[in-house]
CSV table of C-alpha atoms in Angstrom, one decimal:
chain,number,residue,atom,x,y,z
S,423,MET,CA,306.8,47.1,49.8
S,424,LYS,CA,309.6,47.8,51.8
S,425,ILE,CA,312.9,49.1,50.9
S,426,THR,CA,316.5,49.1,52.5
S,427,PHE,CA,319.6,51.0,52.2
S,428,PRO,CA,322.5,49.7,53.3
S,429,ALA,CA,325.2,51.9,54.9
S,430,ARG,CA,328.2,52.9,52.8
S,431,SER,CA,331.4,51.8,54.3
S,432,GLY,CA,335.3,53.5,54.3
S,433,ASN,CA,336.3,57.0,53.0
S,434,LYS,CA,334.2,56.9,49.5
S,435,MET,CA,332.0,59.5,48.3
S,436,SER,CA,328.6,59.0,46.9
S,437,ARG,CA,326.4,61.1,45.0
S,438,ILE,CA,322.7,61.5,45.2
S,439,LEU,CA,321.2,60.9,41.8
S,440,PHE,CA,317.5,62.8,41.1
S,441,LEU,CA,316.4,60.6,38.5
S,442,LEU,CA,313.9,62.3,36.3
S,443,SER,CA,310.8,60.2,36.5
S,444,MET,CA,307.2,61.7,37.4
S,445,ALA,CA,303.8,60.6,36.2
S,446,ILE,CA,302.9,64.7,35.5
S,447,PRO,CA,303.9,66.4,32.4
S,448,CYS,CA,307.4,68.8,32.8
S,449,SER,CA,309.4,70.1,30.4
S,450,CYS,CA,312.1,71.5,32.7
S,451,PHE,CA,315.2,69.6,31.2
S,452,SER,CA,313.2,67.3,28.6
S,453,GLN,CA,314.8,66.3,25.5
S,454,VAL,CA,311.7,64.9,23.8
S,455,LEU,CA,309.1,66.9,21.9
S,456,ASN,CA,305.4,66.7,22.2
S,457,GLY,CA,305.7,63.8,24.8
S,458,GLY,CA,301.9,64.1,25.5
S,459,PHE,CA,300.4,63.8,22.1
S,460,GLU,CA,298.2,67.0,21.9
S,461,ASN,CA,298.4,70.9,21.4
S,462,GLY,CA,296.0,72.6,24.2
S,463,SER,CA,293.2,70.4,24.1
S,464,GLY,CA,294.3,68.7,20.4
S,465,ALA,CA,295.3,65.8,19.5
S,466,ASP,CA,299.2,66.2,17.8
S,467,LEU,CA,301.6,63.3,17.0
S,468,SER,CA,304.1,66.0,15.6
S,469,TYR,CA,307.5,65.2,16.0
S,470,TRP,CA,307.2,61.3,15.8
S,471,GLU,CA,307.5,59.2,13.0
S,472,TRP,CA,306.7,55.5,13.2
S,473,THR,CA,307.5,52.2,10.8
S,474,CYS,CA,303.5,50.9,10.7
S,475,ASN,CA,301.2,53.2,11.5
S,476,ALA,CA,300.3,55.5,14.4
S,477,ALA,CA,297.1,57.7,15.3
S,478,SER,CA,295.8,59.8,18.0
S,479,PHE,CA,293.6,58.1,20.8
S,480,ASN,CA,291.1,59.4,23.2
S,481,SER,CA,292.7,57.9,26.3
S,482,SER,CA,295.2,59.6,28.9
S,483,PRO,CA,296.5,58.4,32.2
S,484,PRO,CA,296.7,60.2,35.8
S,485,GLY,CA,298.0,64.0,34.2
S,486,GLY,CA,297.8,63.3,30.6
S,487,GLY,CA,295.3,65.3,29.4
S,488,ASN,CA,292.8,64.2,26.7
S,489,TRP,CA,294.9,62.3,23.9
S,490,CYS,CA,297.6,59.5,23.4
S,491,MET,CA,299.5,58.0,20.5
S,492,LYS,CA,297.9,54.5,19.7
S,493,VAL,CA,301.0,52.6,17.8
S,494,THR,CA,300.2,49.8,15.6
S,495,GLY,CA,302.4,46.9,16.5
S,496,GLY,CA,304.2,44.6,14.3
S,497,ASN,CA,302.3,41.7,12.6
S,498,MET,CA,304.6,38.8,10.8
S,499,GLN,CA,302.0,38.4,8.5
S,500,GLY,CA,302.3,42.3,7.0
S,501,CYS,CA,304.2,45.2,8.5
S,502,PHE,CA,306.6,44.6,11.1
S,503,PRO,CA,308.3,46.2,13.1
S,504,GLY,CA,306.0,48.2,14.8
S,505,TYR,CA,307.7,51.1,16.0
S,506,SER,CA,307.1,55.1,16.6
S,507,TYR,CA,310.2,56.7,16.8
S,508,GLN,CA,311.5,60.8,17.6
S,509,LYS,CA,314.9,61.3,16.6
S,510,ILE,CA,317.0,63.3,19.1
S,511,PRO,CA,320.3,64.4,16.8
S,512,SER,CA,321.9,66.5,19.9
S,513,ILE,CA,322.9,63.2,22.4
S,514,THR,CA,326.0,61.5,22.4
S,515,ASN,CA,327.7,59.2,24.2
S,516,GLY,CA,328.5,59.3,27.6
S,517,GLN,CA,325.4,60.6,28.7
S,518,THR,CA,322.6,59.3,31.0
S,519,PHE,CA,319.2,59.7,31.1
S,520,ILE,CA,316.1,58.5,32.7
S,521,LEU,CA,313.4,57.7,29.8
S,522,SER,CA,309.6,57.5,31.6
S,523,GLY,CA,306.2,57.2,30.4
S,524,TRP,CA,302.9,55.6,30.6
S,525,ALA,CA,301.9,52.8,28.2
S,526,PHE,CA,299.1,50.0,28.1
S,527,ALA,CA,298.7,47.0,25.7
S,528,GLU,CA,296.0,46.0,23.4
S,529,THR,CA,296.5,42.4,22.0
S,530,SER,CA,300.1,42.5,21.7
S,531,PRO,CA,301.8,40.3,24.3
S,532,ILE,CA,304.6,43.2,25.7
S,533,VAL,CA,304.8,46.7,24.7
S,534,GLY,CA,307.5,49.2,26.1
S,535,ILE,CA,309.5,52.6,25.5
S,536,TYR,CA,313.3,51.8,25.0
S,537,PHE,CA,316.4,54.0,24.1
S,538,GLY,CA,317.5,53.3,20.7
S,539,LYS,CA,319.5,54.3,17.4
S,540,ILE,CA,318.9,55.1,13.6
S,541,ASN,CA,321.3,54.5,10.8
S,542,ASN,CA,320.6,54.4,7.6
S,543,GLY,CA,316.8,53.7,8.2
S,544,ILE,CA,317.7,51.0,10.1
S,545,ILE,CA,316.5,51.0,14.2
S,546,THR,CA,318.1,49.1,16.7
S,547,MET,CA,316.2,48.9,20.2
S,548,GLN,CA,318.6,48.9,23.5
S,549,ALA,CA,317.7,49.4,27.2
S,550,GLY,CA,313.9,49.8,27.9
S,551,SER,CA,310.8,49.3,29.9
S,552,THR,CA,307.9,47.1,29.4
S,553,THR,CA,304.4,45.9,30.1
S,554,ALA,CA,301.9,43.5,28.5
S,555,SER,CA,299.2,45.3,31.2
S,556,ALA,CA,295.7,46.1,29.3
S,557,SER,CA,295.6,49.4,31.6
S,558,TRP,CA,298.0,52.2,31.7
S,559,THR,CA,301.0,51.1,33.3
S,560,GLN,CA,303.9,53.4,34.2
S,561,LEU,CA,306.9,52.9,32.9
S,562,SER,CA,310.7,54.2,33.5
S,563,VAL,CA,314.0,52.6,32.8
S,564,GLN,CA,317.7,54.8,33.3
S,565,SER,CA,320.1,54.0,30.8
S,566,GLY,CA,322.6,55.7,28.1
S,567,PHE,CA,322.7,55.8,24.4
S,568,VAL,CA,325.0,53.3,22.7
S,569,LEU,CA,326.1,55.3,19.5
S,570,SER,CA,328.4,54.5,17.0
S,571,ALA,CA,329.7,56.8,13.7
S,572,GLY,CA,326.7,57.5,11.7
S,573,ASP,CA,323.9,56.4,14.9
S,574,THR,CA,321.5,59.4,15.7
S,575,ALA,CA,319.4,58.9,19.2
S,576,VAL,CA,316.2,57.8,19.0
S,577,VAL,CA,313.4,57.2,21.4
S,578,ILE,CA,311.6,54.0,20.5
S,579,LEU,CA,307.6,53.6,21.7
S,580,TYR,CA,307.3,49.6,20.5
S,581,GLY,CA,303.9,48.9,19.9
S,582,GLY,CA,304.7,44.8,20.4
S,583,LEU,CA,304.6,41.7,17.6
S,584,VAL,CA,302.3,39.2,16.8
S,585,GLY,CA,302.0,36.3,14.3
S,586,GLY,CA,298.8,37.5,12.7
S,587,PRO,CA,296.4,37.3,11.3
S,588,GLY,CA,294.7,39.3,14.5
S,589,GLN,CA,296.8,42.6,15.3
S,590,GLY,CA,298.0,44.4,18.1
S,591,TYR,CA,298.7,47.7,19.5
S,592,GLY,CA,300.6,49.7,21.9
S,593,TYR,CA,299.0,53.1,23.4
S,594,PHE,CA,301.4,55.2,25.1
S,595,ASP,CA,301.6,59.3,26.5
S,596,LEU,CA,303.5,61.2,29.0
S,597,ILE,CA,306.9,60.3,27.2
S,598,ASN,CA,310.2,62.0,28.6
S,599,LEU,CA,313.3,61.8,28.3
S,600,GLU,CA,315.7,64.0,31.1
S,601,GLN,CA,319.0,64.2,31.7
S,602,VAL,CA,320.4,62.5,35.2
S,603,THR,CA,321.6,65.6,37.1
S,604,GLY,CA,323.5,64.8,40.0
S,605,VAL,CA,324.6,66.8,43.2
S,606,PRO,CA,327.4,65.9,45.2
S,607,ALA,CA,326.9,64.2,48.7
S,608,ILE,CA,328.8,63.4,51.7
S,609,GLU,CA,329.3,59.6,52.6
S,610,GLN,CA,325.9,57.8,53.4
S,611,LYS,CA,327.1,56.6,57.1
S,612,ARG,CA,323.7,55.1,58.0
S,613,SER,CA,321.3,52.1,56.6
S,614,VAL,CA,317.8,53.5,56.1
S,615,SER,CA,314.1,51.2,55.4
S,616,ILE,CA,311.3,53.1,54.0
S,617,PHE,CA,308.0,51.3,54.6
S,618,PRO,CA,305.4,51.3,52.6
S,619,ILE,CA,306.6,51.6,48.7
S,620,PRO,CA,305.0,53.1,47.2
S,621,PHE,CA,302.3,54.8,48.9
S,622,SER,CA,299.8,57.2,48.5
S,623,SER,CA,299.3,59.0,51.7
S,624,ALA,CA,302.5,58.6,54.2
S,625,THR,CA,305.4,56.5,54.4
S,626,THR,CA,307.6,55.6,57.9
S,627,VAL,CA,311.4,56.1,57.4
S,628,GLN,CA,313.6,54.7,60.0
S,629,THR,CA,317.5,54.7,60.1
S,630,ASP,CA,320.0,51.8,62.3
S,631,GLU,CA,321.2,54.8,64.2
S,632,PRO,CA,319.7,58.0,65.9
S,633,PHE,CA,320.0,61.5,64.2
S,634,LYS,CA,319.3,64.5,66.1
S,635,ASN,CA,318.3,68.0,64.7
S,636,ALA,CA,318.4,66.9,61.4
S,637,THR,CA,316.6,68.5,58.1
S,638,LEU,CA,315.0,66.8,55.5
S,639,THR,CA,314.3,67.5,52.2
S,640,VAL,CA,312.2,65.9,49.0
S,641,TYR,CA,313.3,66.8,45.8
S,642,ASN,CA,311.4,66.3,42.8
S,643,PHE,CA,312.4,64.5,39.2
S,644,CYS,CA,314.0,68.3,38.0
S,645,GLY,CA,316.1,68.0,41.4
S,646,GLN,CA,314.1,71.0,42.6
S,647,ALA,CA,313.7,71.5,46.3
S,648,THR,CA,309.8,70.8,46.8
S,649,ARG,CA,309.8,70.4,50.7
S,650,LYS,CA,311.9,71.2,53.4
S,651,THR,CA,311.5,69.8,57.1
S,652,GLU,CA,313.9,71.1,59.9
S,653,HIS,CA,314.5,69.8,63.7
S,654,ILE,CA,313.8,66.2,63.0
S,655,SER,CA,315.4,64.0,65.8
S,656,GLY,CA,315.0,59.9,66.6
S,657,GLN,CA,315.4,57.1,64.6
S,658,MET,CA,312.3,57.5,62.5
S,659,PHE,CA,309.9,59.9,61.5
S,660,THR,CA,306.9,59.9,58.9
S,661,LEU,CA,306.9,61.4,55.7
S,662,TYR,CA,303.3,62.8,55.2
S,663,ARG,CA,302.7,63.5,50.9
S,664,GLU,CA,300.3,66.5,51.8
S,665,ASP,CA,300.2,68.5,48.6
S,666,LEU,CA,303.0,66.4,46.6
S,667,LEU,CA,301.7,64.9,43.2
S,668,SER,CA,302.3,61.4,42.0
S,669,GLY,CA,305.6,60.6,40.7
S,670,VAL,CA,309.1,59.8,41.6
S,671,TYR,CA,310.9,61.9,44.8
S,672,PHE,CA,314.1,61.8,46.1
S,673,PHE,CA,314.7,63.1,49.8
S,674,SER,CA,318.3,63.6,51.8
S,675,LEU,CA,318.3,64.2,55.8
S,676,THR,CA,321.2,66.1,56.8
S,677,GLU,CA,322.9,66.4,59.9
S,678,ASP,CA,325.6,69.4,60.5
S,679,ASN,CA,325.3,70.2,57.3
S,680,LYS,CA,326.3,66.9,56.2
S,681,ILE,CA,324.2,64.0,54.4
S,682,ILE,CA,323.4,61.2,56.5
S,683,ILE,CA,321.0,59.1,54.3
S,684,ALA,CA,319.1,59.6,51.0
S,685,GLY,CA,316.5,57.6,49.4
S,686,LYS,CA,313.8,57.4,47.0
S,687,LEU,CA,310.3,58.0,47.0
S,688,LEU,CA,307.3,56.6,45.3
S,689,ILE,CA,303.8,58.2,45.5
S,690,THR,CA,300.8,57.0,43.8
S,691,ASP,CA,297.0,57.7,43.9
S,692,ASN,CA,295.9,54.4,44.7
Protein backbone atom coordinates (compact mmCIF):
# COMPACT_ATOMS: atom_id res chain seq x y z
CA MET A 1 0.00 0.00 0.00
CA LYS A 2 1.23 3.46 -0.90
CA ILE A 3 0.13 6.60 0.94
CA THR A 4 0.51 10.08 -0.56
CA PHE A 5 0.12 13.29 1.41
CA PRO A 6 -0.63 16.30 -0.86
CA ALA A 7 1.16 19.59 -0.49
CA ARG A 8 -0.56 22.37 1.41
CA SER A 9 -1.04 25.68 -0.38
CA GLY A 10 -1.39 29.33 0.59
CA ASN A 11 -0.38 30.75 3.95
CA LYS A 12 -2.41 28.36 6.07
CA MET A 13 -0.80 26.92 9.15
CA SER A 14 -1.03 23.22 9.84
CA ARG A 15 -0.68 21.13 12.95
CA ILE A 16 0.97 17.76 13.21
CA LEU A 17 -1.23 15.58 15.39
CA PHE A 18 0.65 12.93 17.26
CA LEU A 19 -2.14 10.40 17.52
CA LEU A 20 -2.07 8.04 20.40
CA SER A 21 -2.46 4.54 19.02
CA MET A 22 -0.05 1.66 19.39
CA ALA A 23 -0.02 -2.01 19.92
CA ILE A 24 2.16 -1.88 23.03
CA PRO A 25 0.82 -0.99 26.47
CA CYS A 26 1.66 2.49 27.66
CA SER A 27 0.19 4.65 30.40
CA CYS A 28 1.69 8.00 29.45
CA PHE A 29 -1.68 9.75 28.96
CA SER A 30 -4.11 6.85 29.20
CA GLN A 31 -7.65 7.60 30.36
CA VAL A 32 -8.61 3.92 30.65
CA LEU A 33 -7.75 1.96 33.78
CA ASN A 34 -6.70 -1.68 33.48
CA GLY A 35 -6.88 -1.83 29.70
CA GLY A 36 -4.69 -4.94 29.76
CA PHE A 37 -7.07 -6.92 32.00
CA GLU A 38 -4.40 -8.28 34.28
CA ASN A 39 -2.49 -7.46 37.44
CA GLY A 40 1.06 -8.73 37.18
CA SER A 41 0.62 -12.15 35.63
CA GLY A 42 -2.87 -12.68 37.04
CA ALA A 43 -6.24 -12.04 35.42
CA ASP A 44 -8.02 -8.86 36.54
CA LEU A 45 -11.23 -7.18 35.32
CA SER A 46 -11.16 -4.30 37.80
CA TYR A 47 -12.79 -0.99 36.74
CA TRP A 48 -14.90 -2.66 34.04
CA GLU A 49 -18.65 -3.33 34.08
CA TRP A 50 -20.85 -5.27 31.67
CA THR A 51 -24.45 -5.68 30.61
CA CYS A 52 -24.60 -9.45 30.04
CA ASN A 53 -21.42 -11.19 31.11
CA ALA A 54 -17.64 -10.98 30.84
CA ALA A 55 -14.75 -13.16 31.95
CA SER A 56 -10.98 -13.34 31.81
CA PHE A 57 -9.58 -15.46 28.99
CA ASN A 58 -6.06 -16.80 28.58
CA SER A 59 -5.10 -15.25 25.23
CA SER A 60 -3.51 -12.00 24.12
CA PRO A 61 -2.17 -10.15 21.07
CA PRO A 62 1.52 -9.23 20.67
CA GLY A 63 2.66 -7.37 23.79
CA GLY A 64 -0.52 -8.21 25.66
CA GLY A 65 0.77 -10.36 28.50
CA ASN A 66 -1.31 -13.43 29.35
CA TRP A 67 -4.94 -12.40 29.71
CA CYS A 68 -7.70 -10.62 27.81
CA MET A 69 -11.39 -9.94 28.41
CA LYS A 70 -14.05 -12.20 26.87
CA VAL A 71 -17.28 -10.23 26.47
CA THR A 72 -20.53 -12.12 25.99
CA GLY A 73 -22.29 -10.70 22.96
CA GLY A 74 -25.96 -9.82 22.80
CA ASN A 75 -28.48 -12.55 21.99
CA MET A 76 -31.93 -11.71 20.66
CA GLN A 77 -33.31 -14.73 22.54
CA GLY A 78 -31.70 -13.69 25.82
CA CYS A 79 -29.57 -10.81 27.10
CA PHE A 80 -28.77 -7.90 24.79
CA PRO A 81 -27.00 -5.64 24.04
CA GLY A 82 -23.72 -7.29 25.02
CA TYR A 83 -21.28 -4.64 26.26
CA SER A 84 -18.43 -4.26 28.64
CA TYR A 85 -17.75 -0.65 29.50
CA GLN A 86 -15.76 1.72 31.69
CA LYS A 87 -17.03 5.09 32.89
CA ILE A 88 -14.69 8.07 32.62
CA PRO A 89 -16.35 10.99 34.47
CA SER A 90 -13.48 13.42 33.89
CA ILE A 91 -14.07 13.68 30.13
CA THR A 92 -16.01 16.63 28.73
CA ASN A 93 -17.12 17.85 25.32
CA GLY A 94 -14.51 19.41 23.07
CA GLN A 95 -11.72 16.93 23.73
CA THR A 96 -10.39 14.67 20.97
CA PHE A 97 -9.13 11.17 21.69
CA ILE A 98 -7.73 8.09 20.04
CA LEU A 99 -9.38 4.89 21.23
CA SER A 100 -7.31 1.85 20.34
CA GLY A 101 -6.97 -1.81 21.18
CA TRP A 102 -7.03 -5.35 19.88
CA ALA A 103 -10.05 -7.58 19.33
CA PHE A 104 -11.35 -10.71 17.65
CA ALA A 105 -14.78 -12.28 17.21
CA GLU A 106 -16.11 -15.73 18.04
CA THR A 107 -19.42 -16.49 16.30
CA SER A 108 -20.46 -12.82 16.54
CA PRO A 109 -20.52 -11.25 13.05
CA ILE A 110 -18.97 -7.98 14.25
CA VAL A 111 -17.30 -6.87 17.49
CA GLY A 112 -15.62 -3.56 18.22
CA ILE A 113 -14.47 -0.72 20.45
CA TYR A 114 -16.58 2.42 20.75
CA PHE A 115 -16.81 5.87 22.21
CA GLY A 116 -20.07 6.17 24.11
CA LYS A 117 -22.06 7.69 26.92
CA ILE A 118 -24.25 6.48 29.78
CA ASN A 119 -27.20 8.28 31.36
CA ASN A 120 -29.52 6.69 33.92
CA GLY A 121 -28.19 3.27 32.98
CA ILE A 122 -28.82 3.72 29.25
CA ILE A 123 -25.70 3.25 27.12
CA THR A 124 -25.39 4.89 23.70
CA MET A 125 -22.62 3.91 21.28
CA GLN A 126 -20.96 6.64 19.21
CA ALA A 127 -17.88 6.43 16.97
CA GLY A 128 -16.13 3.07 16.84
CA SER A 129 -13.87 0.61 15.07
CA THR A 130 -14.96 -2.97 14.35
CA THR A 131 -13.76 -6.34 13.12
CA ALA A 132 -15.29 -9.66 12.11
CA SER A 133 -11.94 -11.45 12.19
CA ALA A 134 -11.48 -14.61 14.22
CA SER A 135 -7.86 -13.66 14.97
CA TRP A 136 -6.40 -10.75 16.91
CA THR A 137 -6.89 -7.50 14.97
CA GLN A 138 -5.70 -4.03 15.91
CA LEU A 139 -8.44 -1.38 16.04
CA SER A 140 -8.24 2.39 16.30
CA VAL A 141 -10.64 5.32 16.01
CA GLN A 142 -10.24 9.06 16.56
CA SER A 143 -13.21 11.04 17.84
CA GLY A 144 -14.64 13.02 20.70
CA PHE A 145 -17.41 12.16 23.13
CA VAL A 146 -20.75 13.85 22.40
CA LEU A 147 -22.16 14.55 25.85
CA SER A 148 -25.27 16.31 27.13
CA ALA A 149 -26.36 17.20 30.64
CA GLY A 150 -26.35 14.08 32.81
CA ASP A 151 -24.16 12.07 30.42
CA THR A 152 -20.96 10.32 31.48
CA ALA A 153 -18.37 9.27 28.90
CA VAL A 154 -17.78 5.53 28.59
CA VAL A 155 -15.46 3.31 26.58
CA ILE A 156 -17.47 0.40 25.19
CA LEU A 157 -16.26 -3.07 24.23
CA TYR A 158 -19.01 -4.44 22.01
CA GLY A 159 -19.37 -8.22 22.00
CA GLY A 160 -21.63 -8.33 18.94
CA LEU A 161 -25.20 -9.53 18.45
CA VAL A 162 -26.65 -12.86 17.29
CA GLY A 163 -30.22 -13.98 16.80
CA GLY A 164 -29.83 -17.18 18.83
CA PRO A 165 -29.86 -19.93 19.81
CA GLY A 166 -26.07 -19.77 19.33
CA GLN A 167 -23.93 -17.40 21.37
CA GLY A 168 -21.27 -14.94 20.19
CA TYR A 169 -18.32 -13.43 22.01
CA GLY A 170 -15.85 -10.60 21.57
CA TYR A 171 -12.30 -10.76 22.92
CA PHE A 172 -10.42 -7.56 23.81
CA ASP A 173 -7.00 -6.49 25.04
CA LEU A 174 -4.63 -3.51 25.27
CA ILE A 175 -7.45 -0.97 25.38
CA ASN A 176 -6.14 2.60 25.45
CA LEU A 177 -7.86 5.96 25.32
CA GLU A 178 -5.37 8.72 24.69
CA GLN A 179 -6.04 12.41 24.28
CA VAL A 180 -4.68 13.78 21.02
CA THR A 181 -1.77 16.11 21.58
CA GLY A 182 -0.45 18.51 18.99
CA VAL A 183 2.64 20.49 18.16
CA PRO A 184 2.43 23.64 16.01
CA ALA A 185 3.94 23.03 12.60
CA ILE A 186 5.14 25.25 9.80
CA GLU A 187 3.18 25.09 6.55
CA GLN A 188 3.72 21.78 4.76
CA LYS A 189 4.87 22.83 1.31
CA ARG A 190 5.59 19.51 -0.36
CA SER A 191 3.83 16.32 -1.30
CA VAL A 192 5.16 13.12 0.22
CA SER A 193 4.67 9.45 -0.71
CA ILE A 194 5.41 6.55 1.64
CA PHE A 195 5.80 2.96 0.46
CA PRO A 196 5.19 0.37 1.74
CA ILE A 197 2.66 1.09 4.49
CA PRO A 198 2.50 -0.81 6.75
CA PHE A 199 6.09 -2.09 6.87
CA SER A 200 8.03 -4.52 9.02
CA SER A 201 11.67 -3.72 8.23
CA ALA A 202 11.96 -0.56 6.09
CA THR A 203 9.90 1.97 4.15
CA THR A 204 10.76 4.61 1.54
CA VAL A 205 9.73 8.26 1.81
CA GLN A 206 9.77 10.35 -1.38
CA THR A 207 8.96 14.05 -1.89
CA ASP A 208 8.07 16.03 -5.00
CA GLU A 209 10.92 18.52 -4.41
CA PRO A 210 14.48 17.98 -3.18
CA PHE A 211 15.49 18.86 0.37
CA LYS A 212 18.95 19.63 1.72
CA ASN A 213 20.57 19.00 5.09
CA ALA A 214 17.21 18.05 6.60
CA THR A 215 16.49 16.37 9.93
CA LEU A 216 14.12 13.43 10.30
CA THR A 217 12.36 12.97 13.65
CA VAL A 218 10.15 9.98 14.49
CA TYR A 219 7.60 10.27 17.32
CA ASN A 220 5.73 7.60 19.24
CA PHE A 221 2.06 7.73 20.22
CA CYS A 222 2.89 9.79 23.32
CA GLY A 223 4.42 12.51 21.15
CA GLN A 224 7.91 11.60 22.34
CA ALA A 225 10.80 11.66 19.88
CA THR A 226 12.13 8.12 19.47
CA ARG A 227 14.64 8.71 16.69
CA LYS A 228 16.41 11.63 15.05
CA THR A 229 18.51 11.47 11.87
CA GLU A 230 20.33 14.56 10.62
CA HIS A 231 21.96 15.72 7.38
CA ILE A 232 19.51 14.10 4.94
CA SER A 233 19.49 15.41 1.36
CA GLY A 234 17.74 14.50 -1.89
CA GLN A 235 14.15 13.61 -2.72
CA MET A 236 14.05 10.13 -1.21
CA PHE A 237 15.25 8.33 1.89
CA THR A 238 14.75 4.93 3.47
CA LEU A 239 13.58 4.62 7.05
CA TYR A 240 14.72 1.41 8.72
CA ARG A 241 12.76 -0.05 11.61
CA GLU A 242 15.77 -1.20 13.66
CA ASP A 243 14.68 -1.12 17.34
CA LEU A 244 11.22 0.43 16.88
CA LEU A 245 8.36 -1.65 18.28
CA SER A 246 5.25 -2.40 16.24
CA GLY A 247 2.56 0.28 16.24
CA VAL A 248 1.70 3.73 14.92
CA TYR A 249 4.36 6.44 14.66
CA PHE A 250 4.54 9.92 13.17
CA PHE A 251 7.46 11.66 11.56
CA SER A 252 8.50 15.14 10.51
CA LEU A 253 11.25 16.33 8.18
CA THR A 254 12.67 19.76 9.00
CA GLU A 255 14.81 22.00 6.82
CA ASP A 256 16.22 25.29 8.12
CA ASN A 257 14.22 24.76 11.33
CA LYS A 258 10.96 24.52 9.38
CA ILE A 259 8.82 21.40 9.11
CA ILE A 260 8.50 20.76 5.37
CA ILE A 261 6.76 17.37 5.42
CA ALA A 262 5.05 15.13 7.96
CA GLY A 263 3.37 11.76 7.85
CA LYS A 264 2.21 8.64 9.67
CA LEU A 265 4.00 5.30 9.85
CA LEU A 266 2.57 1.89 10.71
CA ILE A 267 5.02 -0.83 11.75
CA THR A 268 3.98 -4.47 11.99
CA ASP A 269 5.73 -7.70 12.92
CA ASN A 270 4.53 -9.54 9.82
